[in-house]
Short mmCIF file of C-alpha atoms and ligand atoms in Angstrom, two decimals:
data_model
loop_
_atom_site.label_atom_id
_atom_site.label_comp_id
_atom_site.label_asym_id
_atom_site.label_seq_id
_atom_site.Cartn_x
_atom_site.Cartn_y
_atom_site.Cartn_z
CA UNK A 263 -15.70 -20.00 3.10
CA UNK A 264 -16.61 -16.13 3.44
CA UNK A 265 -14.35 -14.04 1.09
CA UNK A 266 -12.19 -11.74 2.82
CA UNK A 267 -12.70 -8.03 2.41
CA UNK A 268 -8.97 -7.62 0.36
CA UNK A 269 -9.37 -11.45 -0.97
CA UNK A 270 -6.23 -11.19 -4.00
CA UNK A 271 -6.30 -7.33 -3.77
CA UNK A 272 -3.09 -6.41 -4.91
CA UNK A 273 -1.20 -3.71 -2.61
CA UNK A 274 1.80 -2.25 -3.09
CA UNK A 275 3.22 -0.99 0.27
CA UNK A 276 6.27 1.85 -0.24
CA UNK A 277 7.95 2.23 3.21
CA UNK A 278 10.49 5.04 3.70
CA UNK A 279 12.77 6.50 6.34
CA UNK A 280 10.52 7.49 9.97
CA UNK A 281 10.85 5.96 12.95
CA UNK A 282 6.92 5.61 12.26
CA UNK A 283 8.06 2.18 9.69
CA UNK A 284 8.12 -0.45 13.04
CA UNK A 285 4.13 0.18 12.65
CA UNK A 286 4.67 -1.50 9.19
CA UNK A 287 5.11 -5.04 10.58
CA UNK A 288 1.72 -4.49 12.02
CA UNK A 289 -0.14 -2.85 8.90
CA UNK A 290 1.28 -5.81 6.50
CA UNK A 291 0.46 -8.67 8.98
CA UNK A 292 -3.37 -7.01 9.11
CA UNK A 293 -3.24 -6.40 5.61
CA UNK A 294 -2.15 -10.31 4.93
CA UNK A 295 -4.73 -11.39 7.43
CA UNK A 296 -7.77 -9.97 5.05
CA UNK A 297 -6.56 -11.54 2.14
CA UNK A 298 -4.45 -8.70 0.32
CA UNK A 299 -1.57 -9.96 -1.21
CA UNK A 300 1.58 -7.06 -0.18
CA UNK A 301 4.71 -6.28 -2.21
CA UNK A 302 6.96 -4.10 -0.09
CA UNK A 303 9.55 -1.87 -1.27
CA UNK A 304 11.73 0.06 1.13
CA UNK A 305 13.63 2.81 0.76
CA UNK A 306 17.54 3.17 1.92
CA UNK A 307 16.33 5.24 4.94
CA UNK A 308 13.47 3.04 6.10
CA UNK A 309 15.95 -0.12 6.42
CA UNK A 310 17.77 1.79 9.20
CA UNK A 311 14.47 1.35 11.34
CA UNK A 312 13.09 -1.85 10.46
CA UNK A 313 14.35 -4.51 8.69
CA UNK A 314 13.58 -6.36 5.31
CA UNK A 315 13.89 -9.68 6.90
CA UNK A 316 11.17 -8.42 9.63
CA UNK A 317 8.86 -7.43 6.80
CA UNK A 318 9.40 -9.60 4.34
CA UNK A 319 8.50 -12.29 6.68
CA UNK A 320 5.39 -10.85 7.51
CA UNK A 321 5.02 -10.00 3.87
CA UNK A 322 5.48 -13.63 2.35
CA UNK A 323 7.73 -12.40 -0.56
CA UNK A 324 10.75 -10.68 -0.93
CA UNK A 325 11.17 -7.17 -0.55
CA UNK A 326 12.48 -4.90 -3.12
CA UNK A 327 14.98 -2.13 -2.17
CA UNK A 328 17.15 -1.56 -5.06
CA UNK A 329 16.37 -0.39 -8.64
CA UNK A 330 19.63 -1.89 -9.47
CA UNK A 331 19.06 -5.77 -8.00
CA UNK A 332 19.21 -7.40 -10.99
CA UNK A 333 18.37 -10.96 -9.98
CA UNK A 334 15.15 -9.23 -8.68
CA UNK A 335 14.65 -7.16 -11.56
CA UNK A 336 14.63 -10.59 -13.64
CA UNK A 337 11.84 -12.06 -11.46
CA UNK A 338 9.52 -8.59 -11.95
CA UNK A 339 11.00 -6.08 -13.70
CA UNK A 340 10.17 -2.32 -11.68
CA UNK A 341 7.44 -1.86 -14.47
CA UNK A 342 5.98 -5.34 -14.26
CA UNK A 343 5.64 -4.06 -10.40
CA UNK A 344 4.43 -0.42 -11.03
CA UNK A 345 1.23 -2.62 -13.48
CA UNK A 346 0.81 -5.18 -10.63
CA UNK A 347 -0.14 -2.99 -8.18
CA UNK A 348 -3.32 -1.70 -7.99
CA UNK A 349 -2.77 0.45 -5.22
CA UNK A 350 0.59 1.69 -4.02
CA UNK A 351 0.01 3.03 -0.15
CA UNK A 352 3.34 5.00 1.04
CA UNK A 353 3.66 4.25 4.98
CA UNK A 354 5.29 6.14 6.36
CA UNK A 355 6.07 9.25 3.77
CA UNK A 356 8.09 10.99 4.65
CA UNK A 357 8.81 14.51 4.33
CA UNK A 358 11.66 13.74 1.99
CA UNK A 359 9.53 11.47 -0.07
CA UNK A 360 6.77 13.64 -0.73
CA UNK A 361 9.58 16.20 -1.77
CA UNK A 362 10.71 13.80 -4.36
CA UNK A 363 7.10 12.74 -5.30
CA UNK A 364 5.62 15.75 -6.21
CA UNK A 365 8.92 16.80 -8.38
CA UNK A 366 8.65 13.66 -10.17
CA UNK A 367 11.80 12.97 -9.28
CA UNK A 368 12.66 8.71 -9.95
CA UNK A 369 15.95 8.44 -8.17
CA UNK A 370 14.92 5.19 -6.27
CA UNK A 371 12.53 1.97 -7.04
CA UNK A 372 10.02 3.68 -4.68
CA UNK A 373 9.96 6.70 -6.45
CA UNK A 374 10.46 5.53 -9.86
CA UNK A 375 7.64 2.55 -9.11
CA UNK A 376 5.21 5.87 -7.52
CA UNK A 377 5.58 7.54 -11.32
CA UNK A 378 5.64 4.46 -13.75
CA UNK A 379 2.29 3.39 -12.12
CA UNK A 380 -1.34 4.43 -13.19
CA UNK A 381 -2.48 2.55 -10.11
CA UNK A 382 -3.77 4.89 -7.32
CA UNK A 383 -1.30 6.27 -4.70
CA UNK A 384 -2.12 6.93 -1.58
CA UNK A 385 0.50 8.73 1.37
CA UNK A 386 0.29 8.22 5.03
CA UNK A 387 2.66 10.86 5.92
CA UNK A 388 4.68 10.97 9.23
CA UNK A 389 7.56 13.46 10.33
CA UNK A 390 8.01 16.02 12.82
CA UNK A 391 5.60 18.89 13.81
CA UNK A 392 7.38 21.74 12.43
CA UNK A 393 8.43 19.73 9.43
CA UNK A 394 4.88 18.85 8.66
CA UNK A 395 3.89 22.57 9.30
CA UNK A 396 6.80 23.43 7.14
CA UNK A 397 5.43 25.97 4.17
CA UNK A 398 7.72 23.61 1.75
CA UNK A 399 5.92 20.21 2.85
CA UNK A 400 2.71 22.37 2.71
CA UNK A 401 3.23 22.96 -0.84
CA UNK A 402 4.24 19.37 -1.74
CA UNK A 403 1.33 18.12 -0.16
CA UNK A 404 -1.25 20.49 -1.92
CA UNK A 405 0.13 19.67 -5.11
CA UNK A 406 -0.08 16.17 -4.59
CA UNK A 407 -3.52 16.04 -3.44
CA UNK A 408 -4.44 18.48 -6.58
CA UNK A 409 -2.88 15.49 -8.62
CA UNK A 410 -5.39 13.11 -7.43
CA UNK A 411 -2.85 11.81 -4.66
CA UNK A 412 -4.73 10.57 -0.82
CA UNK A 413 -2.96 11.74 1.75
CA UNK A 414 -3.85 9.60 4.39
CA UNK A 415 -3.17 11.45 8.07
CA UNK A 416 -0.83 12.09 9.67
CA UNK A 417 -2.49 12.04 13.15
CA UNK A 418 -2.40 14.92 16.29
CA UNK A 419 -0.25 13.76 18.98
CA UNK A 420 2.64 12.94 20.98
CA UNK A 421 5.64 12.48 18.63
CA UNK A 422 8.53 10.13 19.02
CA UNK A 423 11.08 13.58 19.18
CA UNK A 424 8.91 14.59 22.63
CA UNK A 425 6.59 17.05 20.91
CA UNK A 426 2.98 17.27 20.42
CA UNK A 427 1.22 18.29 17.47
CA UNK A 428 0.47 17.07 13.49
CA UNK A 429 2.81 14.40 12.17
CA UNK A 430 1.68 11.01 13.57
CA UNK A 431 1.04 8.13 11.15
CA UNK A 432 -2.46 6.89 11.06
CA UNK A 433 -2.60 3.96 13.37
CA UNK A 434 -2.25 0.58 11.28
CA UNK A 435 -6.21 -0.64 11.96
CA UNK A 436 -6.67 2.80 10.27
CA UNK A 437 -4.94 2.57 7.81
CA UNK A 438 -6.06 -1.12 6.65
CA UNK A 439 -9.79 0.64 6.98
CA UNK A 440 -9.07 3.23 4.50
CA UNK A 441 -7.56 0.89 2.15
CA UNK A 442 -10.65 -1.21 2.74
CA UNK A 443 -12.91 2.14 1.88
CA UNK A 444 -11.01 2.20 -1.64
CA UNK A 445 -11.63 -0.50 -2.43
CA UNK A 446 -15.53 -1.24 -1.16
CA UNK A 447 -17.27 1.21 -3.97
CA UNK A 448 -17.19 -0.69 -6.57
CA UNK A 449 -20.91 -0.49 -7.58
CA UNK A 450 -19.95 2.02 -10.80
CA UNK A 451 -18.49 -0.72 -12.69
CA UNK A 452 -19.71 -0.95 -15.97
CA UNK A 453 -21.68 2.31 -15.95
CA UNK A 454 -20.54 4.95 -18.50
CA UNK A 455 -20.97 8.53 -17.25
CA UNK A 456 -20.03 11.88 -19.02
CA UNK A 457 -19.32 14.72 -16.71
CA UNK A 458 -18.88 18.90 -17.59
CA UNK A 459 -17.02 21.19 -15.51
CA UNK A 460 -15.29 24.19 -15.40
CA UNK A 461 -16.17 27.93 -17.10
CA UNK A 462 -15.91 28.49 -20.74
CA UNK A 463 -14.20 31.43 -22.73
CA UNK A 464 -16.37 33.41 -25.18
CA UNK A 465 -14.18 34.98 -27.25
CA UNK A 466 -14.76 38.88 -28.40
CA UNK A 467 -11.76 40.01 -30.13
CA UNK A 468 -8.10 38.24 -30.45
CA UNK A 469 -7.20 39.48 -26.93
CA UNK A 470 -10.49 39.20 -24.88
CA UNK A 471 -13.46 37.04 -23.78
CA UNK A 472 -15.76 36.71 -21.44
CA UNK A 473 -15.92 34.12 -18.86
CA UNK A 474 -16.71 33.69 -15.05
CA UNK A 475 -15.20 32.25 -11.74
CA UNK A 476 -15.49 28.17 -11.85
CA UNK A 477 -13.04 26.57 -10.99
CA UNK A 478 -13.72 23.39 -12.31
CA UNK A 479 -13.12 21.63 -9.25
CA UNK A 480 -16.44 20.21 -8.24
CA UNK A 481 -16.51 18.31 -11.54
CA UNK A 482 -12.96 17.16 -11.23
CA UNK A 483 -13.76 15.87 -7.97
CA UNK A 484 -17.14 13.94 -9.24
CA UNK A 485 -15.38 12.72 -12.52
CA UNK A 486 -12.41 11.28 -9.61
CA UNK A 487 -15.36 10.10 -7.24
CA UNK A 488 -16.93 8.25 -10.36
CA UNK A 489 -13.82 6.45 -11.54
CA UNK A 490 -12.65 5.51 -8.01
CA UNK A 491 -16.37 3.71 -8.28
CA UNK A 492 -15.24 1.85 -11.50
CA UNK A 493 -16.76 3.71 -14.12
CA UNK A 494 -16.20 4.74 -17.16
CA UNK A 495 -15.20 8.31 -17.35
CA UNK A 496 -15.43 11.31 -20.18
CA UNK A 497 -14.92 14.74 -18.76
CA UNK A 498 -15.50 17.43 -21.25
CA UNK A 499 -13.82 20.73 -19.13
CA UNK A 500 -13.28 24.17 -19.80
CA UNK A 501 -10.21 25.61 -19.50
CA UNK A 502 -9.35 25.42 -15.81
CA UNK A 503 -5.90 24.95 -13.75
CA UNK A 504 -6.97 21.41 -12.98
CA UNK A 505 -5.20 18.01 -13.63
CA UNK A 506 -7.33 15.20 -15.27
CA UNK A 507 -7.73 12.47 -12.58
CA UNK A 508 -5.72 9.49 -14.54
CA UNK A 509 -7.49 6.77 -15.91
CA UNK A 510 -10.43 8.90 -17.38
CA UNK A 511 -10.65 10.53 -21.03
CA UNK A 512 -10.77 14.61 -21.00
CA UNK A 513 -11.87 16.41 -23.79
CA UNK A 514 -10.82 20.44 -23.56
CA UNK A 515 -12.57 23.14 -24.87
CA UNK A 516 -12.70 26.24 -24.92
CA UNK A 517 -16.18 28.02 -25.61
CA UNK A 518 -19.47 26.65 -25.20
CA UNK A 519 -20.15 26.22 -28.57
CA UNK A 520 -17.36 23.57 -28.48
CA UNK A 521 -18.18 21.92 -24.89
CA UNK A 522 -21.75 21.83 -26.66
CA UNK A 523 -20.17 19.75 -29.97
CA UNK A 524 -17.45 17.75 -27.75
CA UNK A 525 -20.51 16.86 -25.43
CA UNK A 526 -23.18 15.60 -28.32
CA UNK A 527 -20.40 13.70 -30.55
CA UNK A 528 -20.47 11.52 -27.29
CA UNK A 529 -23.48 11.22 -25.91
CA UNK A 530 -24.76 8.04 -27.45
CA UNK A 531 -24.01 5.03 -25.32
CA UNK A 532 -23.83 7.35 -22.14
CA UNK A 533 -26.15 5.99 -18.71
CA UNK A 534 -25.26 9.25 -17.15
CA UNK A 535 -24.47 13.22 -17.86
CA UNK A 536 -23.92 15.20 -15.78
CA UNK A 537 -23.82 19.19 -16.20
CA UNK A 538 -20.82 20.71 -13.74
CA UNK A 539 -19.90 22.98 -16.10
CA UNK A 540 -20.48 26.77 -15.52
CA UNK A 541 -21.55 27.25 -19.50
CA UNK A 542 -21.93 30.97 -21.13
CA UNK A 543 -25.57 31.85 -21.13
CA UNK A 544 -24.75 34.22 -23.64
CA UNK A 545 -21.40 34.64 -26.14
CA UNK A 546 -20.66 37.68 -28.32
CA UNK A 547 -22.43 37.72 -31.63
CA UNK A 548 -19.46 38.84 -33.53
CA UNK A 549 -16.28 38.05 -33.14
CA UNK A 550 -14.18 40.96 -33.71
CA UNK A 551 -10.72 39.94 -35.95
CA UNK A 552 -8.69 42.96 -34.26
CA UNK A 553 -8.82 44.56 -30.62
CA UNK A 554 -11.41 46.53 -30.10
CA UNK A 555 -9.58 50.20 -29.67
CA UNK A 556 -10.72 52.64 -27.04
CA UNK A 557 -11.95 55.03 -29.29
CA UNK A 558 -15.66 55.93 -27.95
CA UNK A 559 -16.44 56.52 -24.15
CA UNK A 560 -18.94 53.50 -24.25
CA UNK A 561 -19.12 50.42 -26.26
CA UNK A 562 -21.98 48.08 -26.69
CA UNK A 563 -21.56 44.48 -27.13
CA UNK A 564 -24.39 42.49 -28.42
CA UNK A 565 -24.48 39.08 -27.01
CA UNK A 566 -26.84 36.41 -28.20
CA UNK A 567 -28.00 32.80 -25.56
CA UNK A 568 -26.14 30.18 -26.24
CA UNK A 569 -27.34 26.64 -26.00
CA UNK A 570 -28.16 25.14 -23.13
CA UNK A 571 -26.08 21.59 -22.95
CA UNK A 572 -27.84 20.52 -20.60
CA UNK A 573 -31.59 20.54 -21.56
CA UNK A 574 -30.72 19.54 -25.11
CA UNK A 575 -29.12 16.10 -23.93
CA UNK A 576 -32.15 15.47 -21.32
CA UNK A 577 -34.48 16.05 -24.64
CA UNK A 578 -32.66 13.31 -26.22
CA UNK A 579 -35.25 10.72 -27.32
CA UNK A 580 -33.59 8.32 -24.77
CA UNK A 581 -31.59 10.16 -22.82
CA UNK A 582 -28.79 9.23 -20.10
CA UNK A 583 -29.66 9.46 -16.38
CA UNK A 584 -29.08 13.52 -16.24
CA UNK A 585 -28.07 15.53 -13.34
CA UNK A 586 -27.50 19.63 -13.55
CA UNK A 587 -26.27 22.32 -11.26
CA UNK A 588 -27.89 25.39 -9.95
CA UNK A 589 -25.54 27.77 -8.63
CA UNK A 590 -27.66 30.95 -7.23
CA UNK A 591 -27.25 33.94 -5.01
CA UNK A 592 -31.00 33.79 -3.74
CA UNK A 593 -33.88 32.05 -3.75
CA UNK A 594 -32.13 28.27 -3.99
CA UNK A 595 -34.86 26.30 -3.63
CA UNK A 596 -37.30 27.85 -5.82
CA UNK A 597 -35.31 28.53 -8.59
CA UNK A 598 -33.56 24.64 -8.18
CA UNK A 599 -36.71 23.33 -8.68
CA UNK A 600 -38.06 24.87 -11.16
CA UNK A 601 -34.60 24.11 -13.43
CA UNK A 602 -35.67 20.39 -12.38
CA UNK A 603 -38.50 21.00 -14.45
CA UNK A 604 -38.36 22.96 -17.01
CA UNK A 605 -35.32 20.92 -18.11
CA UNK A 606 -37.08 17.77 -17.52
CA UNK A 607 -34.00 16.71 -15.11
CA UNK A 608 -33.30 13.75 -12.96
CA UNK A 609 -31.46 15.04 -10.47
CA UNK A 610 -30.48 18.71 -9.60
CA UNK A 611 -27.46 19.81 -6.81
CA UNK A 612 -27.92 23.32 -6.04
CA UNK A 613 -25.38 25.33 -4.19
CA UNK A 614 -25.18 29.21 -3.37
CA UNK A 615 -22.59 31.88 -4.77
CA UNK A 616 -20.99 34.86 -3.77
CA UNK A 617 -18.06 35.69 -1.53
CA UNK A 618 -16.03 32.79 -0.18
CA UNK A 619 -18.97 30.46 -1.82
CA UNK A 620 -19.51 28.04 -4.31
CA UNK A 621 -16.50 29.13 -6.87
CA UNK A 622 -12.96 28.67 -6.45
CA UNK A 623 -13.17 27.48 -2.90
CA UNK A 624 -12.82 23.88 -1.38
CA UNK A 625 -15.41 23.48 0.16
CA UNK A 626 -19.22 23.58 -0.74
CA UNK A 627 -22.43 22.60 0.40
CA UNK A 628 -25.21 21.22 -1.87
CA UNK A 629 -28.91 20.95 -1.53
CA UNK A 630 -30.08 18.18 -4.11
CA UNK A 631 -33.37 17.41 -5.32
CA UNK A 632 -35.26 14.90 -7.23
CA UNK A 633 -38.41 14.58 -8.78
CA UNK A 634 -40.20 13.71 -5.13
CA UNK A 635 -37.26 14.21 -2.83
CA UNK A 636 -34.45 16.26 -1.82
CA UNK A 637 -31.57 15.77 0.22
CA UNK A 638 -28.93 18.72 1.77
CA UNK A 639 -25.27 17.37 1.93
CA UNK A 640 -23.96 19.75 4.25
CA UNK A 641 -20.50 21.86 4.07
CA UNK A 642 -17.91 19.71 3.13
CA UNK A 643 -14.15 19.84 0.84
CA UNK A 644 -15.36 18.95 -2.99
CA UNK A 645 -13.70 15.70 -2.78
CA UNK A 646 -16.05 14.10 0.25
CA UNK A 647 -19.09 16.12 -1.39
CA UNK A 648 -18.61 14.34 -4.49
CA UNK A 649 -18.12 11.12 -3.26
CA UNK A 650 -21.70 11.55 -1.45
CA UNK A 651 -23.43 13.18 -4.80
CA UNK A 652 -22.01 10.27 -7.08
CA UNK A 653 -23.35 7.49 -4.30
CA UNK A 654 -26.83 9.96 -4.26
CA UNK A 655 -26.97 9.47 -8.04
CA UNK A 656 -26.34 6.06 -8.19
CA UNK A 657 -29.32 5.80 -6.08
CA UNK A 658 -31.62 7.28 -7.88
CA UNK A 659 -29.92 6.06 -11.37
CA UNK A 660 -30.38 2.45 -9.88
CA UNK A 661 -33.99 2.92 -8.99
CA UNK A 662 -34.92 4.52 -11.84
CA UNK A 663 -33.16 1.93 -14.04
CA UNK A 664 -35.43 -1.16 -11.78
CA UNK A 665 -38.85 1.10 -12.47
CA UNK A 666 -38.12 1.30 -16.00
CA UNK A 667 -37.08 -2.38 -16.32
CA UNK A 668 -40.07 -3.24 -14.40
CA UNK A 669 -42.74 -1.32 -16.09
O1 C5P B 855 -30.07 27.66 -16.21
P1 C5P B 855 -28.70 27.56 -15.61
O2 C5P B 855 -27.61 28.02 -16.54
O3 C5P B 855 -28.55 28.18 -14.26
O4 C5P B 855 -28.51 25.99 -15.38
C1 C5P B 855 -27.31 25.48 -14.88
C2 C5P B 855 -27.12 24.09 -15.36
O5 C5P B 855 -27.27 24.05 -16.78
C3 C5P B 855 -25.74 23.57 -15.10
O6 C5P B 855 -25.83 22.19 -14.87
C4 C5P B 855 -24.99 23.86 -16.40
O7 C5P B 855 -23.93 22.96 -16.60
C5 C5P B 855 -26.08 23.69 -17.42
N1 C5P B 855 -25.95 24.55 -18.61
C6 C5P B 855 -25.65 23.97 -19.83
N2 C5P B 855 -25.55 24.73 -20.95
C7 C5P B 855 -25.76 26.06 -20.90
C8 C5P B 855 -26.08 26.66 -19.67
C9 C5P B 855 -26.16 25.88 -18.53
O8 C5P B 855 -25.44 22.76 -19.89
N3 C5P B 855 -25.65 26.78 -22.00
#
């Protein structure tokens, strides 16, 4: 018999107050029909538009409402659920819920399941126009997505209060096809991959240091995009205003001095590096103990190269698949290339700088080359860039691995 594509995939399905929740009976009967197995818990509001009977029906086991049921609470305790579930979909969220979420706050099974879980969470939000557009919901729904959170939607269209605009849930089919997406890359498994990212901070006296504008977030986005593929995770990052993705191991460090020594202690055992990090090519010789006092009209600091991370680990005697980063104002190509090179790289991802590019934005557009190909991944947010880098790499980590096996 062919396997489904969500054979025994276990889904947790949070449904709160919208009028959106009669599309649930829909979702969990095409959910059911691919072979997920779906544990619905409602919310107080979202039983005043559909009921539990209707879903748990559809559902083939009982519903959960209450954090207080105790009979239920004896057959899975809330925490036994928040560990079952290895992805908890919200459908509909709605504006109040994603208030609650990002706060943390647990005053219901939903929300108290959505925090006790380390299984990934994903929001299909639905609500009015102007509540969606609301600078409030904005800000939830930023944070969230900062915290690793997919928000899901919510579609353009007509809206159940007469208006048209933002605020729709995704249709079921879509829904069932993203959860289907999450799901499908699973080719990481087993690979161990150790990714850099974000600046570092050269100190020069007990009040200053020099540093420069990465955010960090392409790295956090490929360390997310690599897990989400099942593998095993270590991201060594400079200080940034980033949240670890959960379910990886981060290592912080300041300088790069210390991403150099956090990076080599574990190295060994790695089948991929790769260099996001946007290291100090040079860091003060001295380090002053006090301020430095505006006493002269100039002052000369002497700087001296630091090391570079990245060539050291691809001169390892048998070094991991290894993948850099060029970031450049001119001359991309050229100067790409000639980093592939020199530091006897696998893979490089090249990407301009300077106003409104590369750092601190969202967005970003790569140009990646190999030794005999290249490949341009055009303007994109981090998150869909990385997802396309990690399955480029695991490409050319895959082939690579069969040549060397077969030669
Ligand atoms: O030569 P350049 O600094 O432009 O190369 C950038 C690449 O090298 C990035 O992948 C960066 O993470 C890495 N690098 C490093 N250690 C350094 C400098 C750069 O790993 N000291």
């Amino acid at each position: 018999m062919e396997t489904k594509e969500l054979q025994n995939r276990r889904l947790l399905l949070g449904v709160t107050g919208g009028i959106a929740a009669y599309k649930c009976a829909e979702l969990v009967r095409l959910f059911r029909q691919r072979g997920a197995e779906v544990q619905i818990v409602m919310t107080e509001a979202a039983k005043r538009f559909i009921t539990p009977l209707t879903l748990q029906a559809l559902a083939g086991r009982p519903v959960r409402c209450d954090l207080w049921d105790i009979q239920a609470e004896e057959a899975m305790g809330h925490i036994e659920l928040a560990r079952w579930a290895e992805l908890v979909l919200v459908a509909p969220a709605s504006a109040d819920f994603l208030a609650r979420l990002r706060i943390g706050r647990a005053d219901d099974l939903l929300t108290t399941l959505c925090l006790a879980t380390e299984a990934r969470l994903a929001v299909a939000p639905a609500m009015n126009r102007v509540m969606w557009q609301h600078p409030a919901t904005r800000d939830n729904v930023d944070v969230l997505r900062q915290r690793g959170v997919e928000i899901w939607g919510p579609a353009e269209g007509e809206q159940a209060c007469g208006e048209i605009g933002p605020g729709r849930m995704l249709a079921p089919d879509e829904l069932v096809r993203r959860v289907g997406e999450f799901w499908l890359p699973r080719r990481m498994k087993g690979v161990k991959i150790l990714i850099t990212a974000g600046p570092t901070r050269e100190v020069i006296d007990p009040v200053r240091y020099l540093t420069n504008r990465s955010s960090g977030k392409m790295g956090y986005a490929l360390a997310q995009a690599a897990r989400d593929a099942g593998a095993q995770v270590t991201l060594v990052s400079g200080p940034v205003s980033l949240v670890p993705p959960a379910g990886i191991e981060c290592v912080t460090v300041q300088s790069a001095r210390e991403m150099f020594a956090a990076v080599m202690e574990r190295i060994a055992g790695q089948d991929i590096f790769v260099g996001a990090a946007a290291v100090a090519d040079y860091t003060p010789l001295r380090i002053e103990k006090k301020k430095i006092k505006k006493n002269s009209r100039t002052v000369t600091l002497e700087l001296a190269r630091t090391v570079d991370i990245l060539a050291t680990v691809a001169a390892l005697d048998t070094p991991p698949f290894t993948v850099g980063f060029a970031a450049e104002t001119d001359g991309l190509k050229g100067y790409a290339q000639s980093k592939l090179e020199r530091k006897k790289l696998d893979m490089i991802a090249a990407n301009h700088v300077g106003p409104g590019l590369g750092f601190e934005v969202d967005d970003n557009a790569l140009w990646v080359f190999w030794p005999g190909g290249e490949r341009r991944l055009s303007r994109a947010p981090k998150q869909i860039l990385a997802r396309k880098l990690m399955t480029l790499i695991m490409d050319r980590y895959a082939e690579k691995n069969s040549i060397e096996n077969s030669g």
